[in-house]
CSV table of C-alpha atoms in Angstrom, one decimal:
chain,number,residue,atom,x,y,z
M,1,UNK,CA,-208.6,-29.0,-36.4
M,2,UNK,CA,-206.3,-30.1,-38.9
M,3,UNK,CA,-208.1,-28.2,-40.8
M,4,UNK,CA,-208.4,-24.7,-38.6
M,5,UNK,CA,-204.4,-25.4,-38.0
M,6,UNK,CA,-204.3,-25.8,-42.6
M,7,UNK,CA,-206.0,-22.4,-42.7
M,8,UNK,CA,-204.2,-20.9,-39.8
M,9,UNK,CA,-200.8,-21.4,-41.1
M,10,UNK,CA,-201.9,-20.3,-44.3
M,11,UNK,CA,-202.6,-17.3,-43.3
M,12,UNK,CA,-199.4,-16.8,-41.4
M,13,UNK,CA,-197.7,-17.3,-44.2
M,14,UNK,CA,-199.7,-14.8,-46.7
M,15,UNK,CA,-199.0,-11.9,-43.8
M,16,UNK,CA,-195.4,-13.1,-43.7
M,17,UNK,CA,-195.5,-12.9,-47.8
M,18,UNK,CA,-196.2,-10.1,-47.9
M,19,UNK,CA,-195.1,-8.0,-44.9
M,20,UNK,CA,-198.2,-7.0,-43.1
M,21,UNK,CA,-197.6,-5.4,-39.7
M,22,UNK,CA,-200.9,-3.3,-39.9
M,23,UNK,CA,-204.7,-4.1,-41.3
M,24,UNK,CA,-206.6,-3.5,-42.9
M,25,UNK,CA,-204.8,-3.9,-45.9
M,26,UNK,CA,-205.2,-4.2,-49.2
M,27,UNK,CA,-202.7,-6.1,-51.7
M,28,UNK,CA,-203.5,-6.1,-55.8
M,29,UNK,CA,-200.9,-9.0,-57.4
M,30,UNK,CA,-200.7,-10.7,-61.1
M,31,UNK,CA,-202.2,-14.1,-60.6
M,32,UNK,CA,-200.1,-15.1,-63.4
M,33,UNK,CA,-197.3,-14.5,-61.6
M,34,UNK,CA,-197.9,-14.0,-58.1
M,35,UNK,CA,-196.3,-10.6,-58.5
M,36,UNK,CA,-197.2,-7.1,-56.0
M,37,UNK,CA,-199.4,-4.7,-58.4
M,38,UNK,CA,-200.0,-2.4,-55.8
M,39,UNK,CA,-199.5,-2.7,-51.7
M,40,UNK,CA,-201.2,-0.4,-50.6
M,41,UNK,CA,-204.5,-0.9,-52.7
M,42,UNK,CA,-206.7,0.6,-49.9
M,43,UNK,CA,-205.2,3.9,-51.4
M,44,UNK,CA,-206.3,3.2,-54.7
M,45,UNK,CA,-209.9,2.4,-54.1
M,46,UNK,CA,-209.9,6.2,-52.1
M,47,UNK,CA,-208.1,7.5,-55.5
M,48,UNK,CA,-209.4,5.7,-57.8
M,49,UNK,CA,-213.2,4.6,-57.0
M,50,UNK,CA,-213.9,4.0,-61.2
M,51,UNK,CA,-210.2,2.5,-61.7
M,52,UNK,CA,-209.6,4.2,-64.5
M,53,UNK,CA,-205.4,3.7,-63.8
M,54,UNK,CA,-206.1,-0.5,-63.8
M,55,UNK,CA,-204.8,-2.3,-63.4
M,56,UNK,CA,-202.6,0.4,-60.9
M,57,UNK,CA,-199.2,-1.7,-61.4
M,58,UNK,CA,-196.0,0.5,-60.0
M,59,UNK,CA,-195.2,3.8,-62.7
M,60,UNK,CA,-191.4,4.9,-62.3
M,61,UNK,CA,-190.5,7.6,-59.9
M,62,UNK,CA,-189.5,10.5,-61.9
M,63,UNK,CA,-193.3,9.3,-64.0
M,64,UNK,CA,-195.5,9.1,-60.0
M,65,UNK,CA,-193.1,12.4,-59.6
M,66,UNK,CA,-193.4,15.0,-62.2
M,67,UNK,CA,-194.8,18.3,-61.6
M,68,UNK,CA,-193.5,21.3,-59.0
M,69,UNK,CA,-191.7,21.2,-55.9
M,70,UNK,CA,-191.7,23.6,-53.5
M,71,UNK,CA,-188.4,25.1,-50.9
M,72,UNK,CA,-189.3,26.7,-47.7
M,73,UNK,CA,-188.7,30.1,-48.9
M,74,UNK,CA,-191.6,29.8,-51.2
M,75,UNK,CA,-189.5,29.3,-54.6
M,76,UNK,CA,-190.1,26.6,-56.7
M,77,UNK,CA,-188.4,23.9,-59.5
M,78,UNK,CA,-189.5,21.8,-61.8
M,79,UNK,CA,-189.1,17.7,-60.8
M,80,UNK,CA,-186.6,16.9,-63.1
M,81,UNK,CA,-184.4,19.2,-61.7
M,82,UNK,CA,-183.5,15.4,-59.6
M,83,UNK,CA,-182.3,13.8,-62.3
M,84,UNK,CA,-179.3,12.3,-61.9
M,85,UNK,CA,-178.9,12.6,-58.0
M,86,UNK,CA,-179.8,9.8,-55.5
M,87,UNK,CA,-183.2,10.9,-53.7
M,88,UNK,CA,-184.2,10.4,-50.1
M,89,UNK,CA,-188.0,10.1,-50.9
M,90,UNK,CA,-188.6,11.0,-47.0
M,91,UNK,CA,-192.8,10.6,-45.9
M,92,UNK,CA,-193.0,11.9,-42.0
M,93,UNK,CA,-195.0,14.4,-40.4
M,94,UNK,CA,-194.8,16.9,-37.4
M,95,UNK,CA,-197.5,15.5,-35.2
M,96,UNK,CA,-195.8,12.2,-35.1
M,97,UNK,CA,-192.3,13.2,-32.2
M,98,UNK,CA,-189.9,10.0,-33.9
M,99,UNK,CA,-190.5,12.2,-37.2
M,100,UNK,CA,-189.5,15.6,-36.1
M,101,UNK,CA,-186.8,13.5,-34.1
M,102,UNK,CA,-185.3,11.8,-37.4
M,103,UNK,CA,-185.3,15.2,-38.9
M,104,UNK,CA,-182.7,16.9,-36.6
M,105,UNK,CA,-180.4,13.9,-37.2
M,106,UNK,CA,-181.7,13.8,-41.2
M,107,UNK,CA,-181.0,17.7,-42.0
M,108,UNK,CA,-177.3,17.6,-40.7
M,109,UNK,CA,-176.4,14.4,-43.0
M,110,UNK,CA,-177.9,16.2,-45.7
M,111,UNK,CA,-175.6,18.6,-45.3
M,112,UNK,CA,-172.5,17.1,-44.7
M,113,UNK,CA,-173.5,14.9,-47.8
M,114,UNK,CA,-174.5,17.7,-49.6
M,115,UNK,CA,-170.3,19.7,-48.4
M,116,UNK,CA,-168.9,16.3,-49.9
M,117,UNK,CA,-169.9,16.5,-52.9
M,118,UNK,CA,-172.4,14.3,-53.6
M,119,UNK,CA,-175.1,15.1,-55.2
M,120,UNK,CA,-178.6,13.8,-52.9
M,121,UNK,CA,-181.7,15.9,-52.2
M,122,UNK,CA,-184.5,15.0,-50.2
M,123,UNK,CA,-188.0,15.1,-51.4
M,124,UNK,CA,-190.8,16.5,-48.5
M,125,UNK,CA,-193.9,13.7,-48.6
M,126,UNK,CA,-196.1,15.4,-46.0
M,127,UNK,CA,-198.5,13.4,-43.6
M,128,UNK,CA,-199.3,16.7,-42.1
M,129,UNK,CA,-203.1,17.5,-41.1
M,130,UNK,CA,-202.8,20.3,-42.4
M,131,UNK,CA,-201.2,22.8,-44.5
M,132,UNK,CA,-199.8,25.1,-41.6
M,133,UNK,CA,-198.5,22.7,-39.6
M,134,UNK,CA,-196.7,21.5,-42.9
M,135,UNK,CA,-195.3,24.6,-43.3
M,136,UNK,CA,-193.9,25.1,-40.0
M,137,UNK,CA,-192.8,22.2,-40.0
M,138,UNK,CA,-190.7,22.6,-43.7
M,139,UNK,CA,-189.7,26.0,-42.4
M,140,UNK,CA,-186.9,23.5,-40.5
M,141,UNK,CA,-186.1,21.6,-44.1
M,142,UNK,CA,-182.9,22.0,-45.7
M,143,UNK,CA,-184.3,20.4,-49.2
M,144,UNK,CA,-187.6,20.3,-51.1
M,145,UNK,CA,-191.1,19.3,-50.7
M,146,UNK,CA,-194.0,18.2,-52.8
M,147,UNK,CA,-197.1,20.9,-52.4
M,148,UNK,CA,-199.7,20.1,-50.0
M,149,UNK,CA,-201.7,21.1,-52.0
M,150,UNK,CA,-201.1,18.1,-54.1
M,151,UNK,CA,-202.4,15.4,-52.0
M,152,UNK,CA,-202.9,13.3,-55.4
M,153,UNK,CA,-199.4,13.4,-55.9
M,154,UNK,CA,-198.2,12.7,-52.4
M,155,UNK,CA,-200.9,9.7,-52.1
M,156,UNK,CA,-199.4,8.3,-55.3
M,157,UNK,CA,-196.1,8.2,-54.1
M,158,UNK,CA,-197.4,6.6,-50.5
M,159,UNK,CA,-199.4,4.2,-53.2
M,160,UNK,CA,-195.3,3.9,-55.3
M,161,UNK,CA,-193.9,2.5,-52.4
M,162,UNK,CA,-196.1,0.8,-50.0
M,163,UNK,CA,-196.0,3.0,-46.9
M,164,UNK,CA,-197.5,2.1,-44.1
M,165,UNK,CA,-196.1,4.1,-41.4
M,166,UNK,CA,-194.3,7.2,-40.4
M,167,UNK,CA,-191.1,8.3,-40.2
M,168,UNK,CA,-190.1,6.4,-43.3
M,169,UNK,CA,-187.1,7.4,-45.6
M,170,UNK,CA,-186.4,5.6,-48.7
M,171,UNK,CA,-183.2,6.3,-51.0
M,172,UNK,CA,-183.2,5.7,-54.8
M,173,UNK,CA,-180.3,6.2,-57.2
M,174,UNK,CA,-179.7,8.7,-60.1
M,175,UNK,CA,-182.2,5.7,-62.4
M,176,UNK,CA,-185.0,5.8,-59.7
M,177,UNK,CA,-184.5,2.7,-57.9
M,178,UNK,CA,-184.6,2.2,-55.3
M,179,UNK,CA,-181.5,1.4,-52.8
M,180,UNK,CA,-183.2,0.8,-49.6
M,181,UNK,CA,-186.3,1.4,-47.8
M,182,UNK,CA,-184.3,2.1,-44.3
M,183,UNK,CA,-182.6,5.0,-44.8
M,184,UNK,CA,-183.9,6.1,-41.6
M,185,UNK,CA,-181.3,3.8,-40.2
M,186,UNK,CA,-178.6,4.7,-42.4
M,187,UNK,CA,-179.0,8.6,-41.3
M,188,UNK,CA,-179.4,7.6,-37.3
M,189,UNK,CA,-176.6,5.3,-37.3
M,190,UNK,CA,-173.6,6.3,-39.9
M,191,UNK,CA,-174.0,10.0,-37.9
M,192,UNK,CA,-170.8,10.4,-40.6
M,193,UNK,CA,-172.3,9.3,-43.4
M,194,UNK,CA,-169.1,7.9,-44.3
M,195,UNK,CA,-171.6,4.4,-45.9
M,196,UNK,CA,-174.3,7.0,-47.7
M,197,UNK,CA,-176.2,6.2,-49.9
M,198,UNK,CA,-176.9,3.2,-47.6
M,199,UNK,CA,-176.6,0.4,-49.1
M,200,UNK,CA,-178.3,-2.3,-46.5
M,201,UNK,CA,-176.6,-5.1,-45.1
M,202,UNK,CA,-176.6,-8.4,-45.4
M,203,UNK,CA,-176.9,-8.6,-41.2
M,204,UNK,CA,-177.5,-5.8,-39.6
M,205,UNK,CA,-176.8,-5.6,-35.5
M,206,UNK,CA,-180.2,-5.1,-33.3
M,207,UNK,CA,-180.4,-1.0,-32.1
M,208,UNK,CA,-183.0,1.0,-30.8
M,209,UNK,CA,-182.8,3.0,-33.9
M,210,UNK,CA,-183.1,-0.1,-37.0
M,211,UNK,CA,-185.7,-2.2,-34.0
M,212,UNK,CA,-188.7,-1.5,-36.0
M,213,UNK,CA,-187.8,-3.5,-38.5
M,214,UNK,CA,-188.8,-6.8,-36.4
M,215,UNK,CA,-192.2,-5.4,-37.5
M,216,UNK,CA,-191.7,-5.6,-41.3
M,217,UNK,CA,-192.2,-10.0,-40.7
M,218,UNK,CA,-190.2,-12.5,-39.7
M,219,UNK,CA,-187.0,-12.0,-38.5
M,220,UNK,CA,-183.7,-14.3,-37.8
M,221,UNK,CA,-181.8,-12.9,-34.0
M,222,UNK,CA,-178.6,-14.6,-32.9
M,223,UNK,CA,-178.6,-13.1,-29.6
M,224,UNK,CA,-175.2,-13.4,-28.1
M,225,UNK,CA,-172.2,-12.3,-25.0
M,226,UNK,CA,-171.0,-8.8,-25.7
M,227,UNK,CA,-168.9,-8.6,-23.3
M,228,UNK,CA,-166.6,-10.9,-25.7
M,229,UNK,CA,-165.4,-7.5,-27.9
M,230,UNK,CA,-165.3,-10.3,-31.0
M,231,UNK,CA,-168.5,-11.5,-30.2
M,232,UNK,CA,-171.0,-9.4,-32.1
M,233,UNK,CA,-168.6,-9.5,-35.5
M,234,UNK,CA,-167.6,-12.8,-35.0
M,235,UNK,CA,-171.6,-13.6,-35.3
M,236,UNK,CA,-172.0,-11.6,-38.2
M,237,UNK,CA,-169.5,-13.0,-39.6
M,238,UNK,CA,-171.2,-16.9,-39.0
M,239,UNK,CA,-174.7,-15.3,-39.8
M,240,UNK,CA,-174.2,-13.3,-43.7
M,241,UNK,CA,-173.4,-16.0,-46.0
M,242,UNK,CA,-177.0,-17.3,-45.3
M,243,UNK,CA,-178.3,-14.6,-45.1
M,244,UNK,CA,-176.8,-13.6,-48.8
M,245,UNK,CA,-177.5,-16.9,-50.2
M,246,UNK,CA,-181.1,-16.3,-49.5
M,247,UNK,CA,-181.0,-12.6,-50.6
M,248,UNK,CA,-179.9,-12.9,-53.7
M,249,UNK,CA,-182.3,-15.9,-54.3
M,250,UNK,CA,-185.3,-14.4,-54.2
M,251,UNK,CA,-183.1,-11.0,-55.6
M,252,UNK,CA,-183.5,-12.9,-58.5
M,253,UNK,CA,-187.5,-14.0,-58.4
M,254,UNK,CA,-187.8,-10.0,-57.8
M,255,UNK,CA,-188.9,-10.8,-53.7
M,256,UNK,CA,-188.1,-9.3,-50.6
M,257,UNK,CA,-186.4,-12.2,-48.7
M,258,UNK,CA,-188.5,-14.2,-45.9
M,259,UNK,CA,-185.7,-13.3,-43.7
M,260,UNK,CA,-183.7,-10.1,-42.2
M,261,UNK,CA,-181.0,-11.4,-40.1
M,262,UNK,CA,-180.1,-9.8,-36.8
M,263,UNK,CA,-177.3,-10.0,-34.0
M,264,UNK,CA,-177.7,-9.0,-30.5
M,265,UNK,CA,-175.9,-7.7,-27.8
M,266,UNK,CA,-176.3,-7.2,-24.2
M,267,UNK,CA,-178.5,-3.9,-23.5
M,268,UNK,CA,-180.9,-2.6,-22.8
M,269,UNK,CA,-182.7,-2.8,-26.1
M,270,UNK,CA,-181.6,-6.0,-26.3
M,271,UNK,CA,-183.6,-7.2,-22.9
M,272,UNK,CA,-186.4,-5.7,-23.3
M,273,UNK,CA,-186.8,-7.8,-27.0
M,274,UNK,CA,-186.0,-10.8,-24.5
M,275,UNK,CA,-188.5,-10.0,-22.1
M,276,UNK,CA,-191.7,-9.3,-25.0
M,277,UNK,CA,-191.2,-12.0,-26.7
M,278,UNK,CA,-190.8,-14.1,-23.3
M,279,UNK,CA,-187.0,-15.8,-24.0
M,280,UNK,CA,-184.8,-17.3,-21.8
M,281,UNK,CA,-181.4,-15.6,-21.3
M,282,UNK,CA,-179.5,-17.4,-22.6
M,283,UNK,CA,-176.1,-16.3,-25.2
M,284,UNK,CA,-176.2,-17.6,-27.9
M,285,UNK,CA,-179.9,-17.8,-28.7
M,286,UNK,CA,-180.8,-18.5,-31.9
M,287,UNK,CA,-184.4,-17.2,-33.0
M,288,UNK,CA,-187.0,-16.8,-35.7
M,289,UNK,CA,-189.4,-14.3,-34.2
M,290,UNK,CA,-192.2,-12.9,-36.3
M,291,UNK,CA,-193.4,-10.0,-33.9
M,292,UNK,CA,-197.2,-10.0,-36.8
M,293,UNK,CA,-198.1,-13.5,-35.7
M,294,UNK,CA,-196.8,-13.2,-32.2
M,295,UNK,CA,-194.9,-16.1,-32.9
M,296,UNK,CA,-191.5,-17.4,-32.1
M,297,UNK,CA,-189.5,-19.7,-33.1
M,298,UNK,CA,-186.6,-20.7,-30.3
M,299,UNK,CA,-183.0,-22.4,-30.9
M,300,UNK,CA,-181.1,-22.7,-28.0
M,301,UNK,CA,-178.2,-25.1,-27.9
M,302,UNK,CA,-174.4,-24.9,-26.7
M,303,UNK,CA,-172.8,-23.2,-29.5
M,304,UNK,CA,-173.8,-22.0,-33.2
M,305,UNK,CA,-172.8,-23.5,-36.2
M,306,UNK,CA,-173.3,-22.3,-40.2
M,307,UNK,CA,-174.8,-26.4,-40.3
M,308,UNK,CA,-177.3,-25.0,-37.4
M,309,UNK,CA,-178.4,-21.1,-38.7
M,310,UNK,CA,-178.8,-23.2,-41.7
M,311,UNK,CA,-180.9,-26.6,-41.0
M,312,UNK,CA,-182.8,-24.0,-38.8
M,313,UNK,CA,-183.3,-21.4,-41.6
M,314,UNK,CA,-184.3,-24.1,-44.6
M,315,UNK,CA,-187.0,-26.1,-42.0
M,316,UNK,CA,-188.3,-22.1,-41.0
M,317,UNK,CA,-188.7,-21.7,-44.9
M,318,UNK,CA,-190.7,-25.5,-45.3
M,319,UNK,CA,-192.7,-24.9,-42.7
M,320,UNK,CA,-190.7,-27.6,-40.5
M,321,UNK,CA,-191.0,-25.3,-37.0
M,322,UNK,CA,-193.7,-25.4,-34.8
M,323,UNK,CA,-194.3,-22.0,-33.3
M,324,UNK,CA,-194.5,-20.9,-30.0
M,325,UNK,CA,-196.9,-17.9,-28.8
M,326,UNK,CA,-194.8,-14.3,-28.1
């Protein structure tokens, strides 16, 4: 029994470490450093069955995207036209209702950002099931796209960013480095685009648009009583130094932080999350939720202090907490 428990804990740690949200999933790592070489190993096997591109390490965006791009009026331009601009790499498809909803929002955001004089382009990478669907969907978009027929380049872009679901908007800086993988949330929550290019925040307020991130790995969620206007902001300020320290520690190791950090008020989204995870109605309530492992860790105390949060996070990262099933 002890051996089985240890094996289960090891499997859980691996799922969390590599942010696995669906299966089958194949991830290649460099055994000497432990760093991820490629997250979308299944696409590698499909695209390069003979291993000609081995060891399948990440390449610069400019190299992967190189080639002609399309506008919806049929004009073409070379990918080097993206140089010097922020770029949103938009993985989407017409058959996906959330994609169509996001596209309508992004069209307005794109125009506002361009009208403000910022150098910004969106690159549509289609997951449509036919060229006719691609053309119909792309006709609604004022930006550029990888030609649908260029399946190899579309697949390489999916591999480069380890895309596991759509819609996904990856925002790049003018050098081609990733600013955020959560451009979707920025576009929806920042309607006036005042915070563009949407650098990630250490602590997020849980909303309908960013709740999808709860499926990306373990998340610390502090539930508060939102009837007090200052409660959510105070909770963010309490958690932020701890979140920043964790993020900086793992960034120095060139690794993703093992936790995302949220504050949840009282609304329909929070009620649904509490019901789904079978959490008590208490507020404040400090939790770590791991949806992929269907596990939760709960600390129900009268007062949440920085010391309590830091100890809770530290014990979680050291595997000292006992999970409860979701």
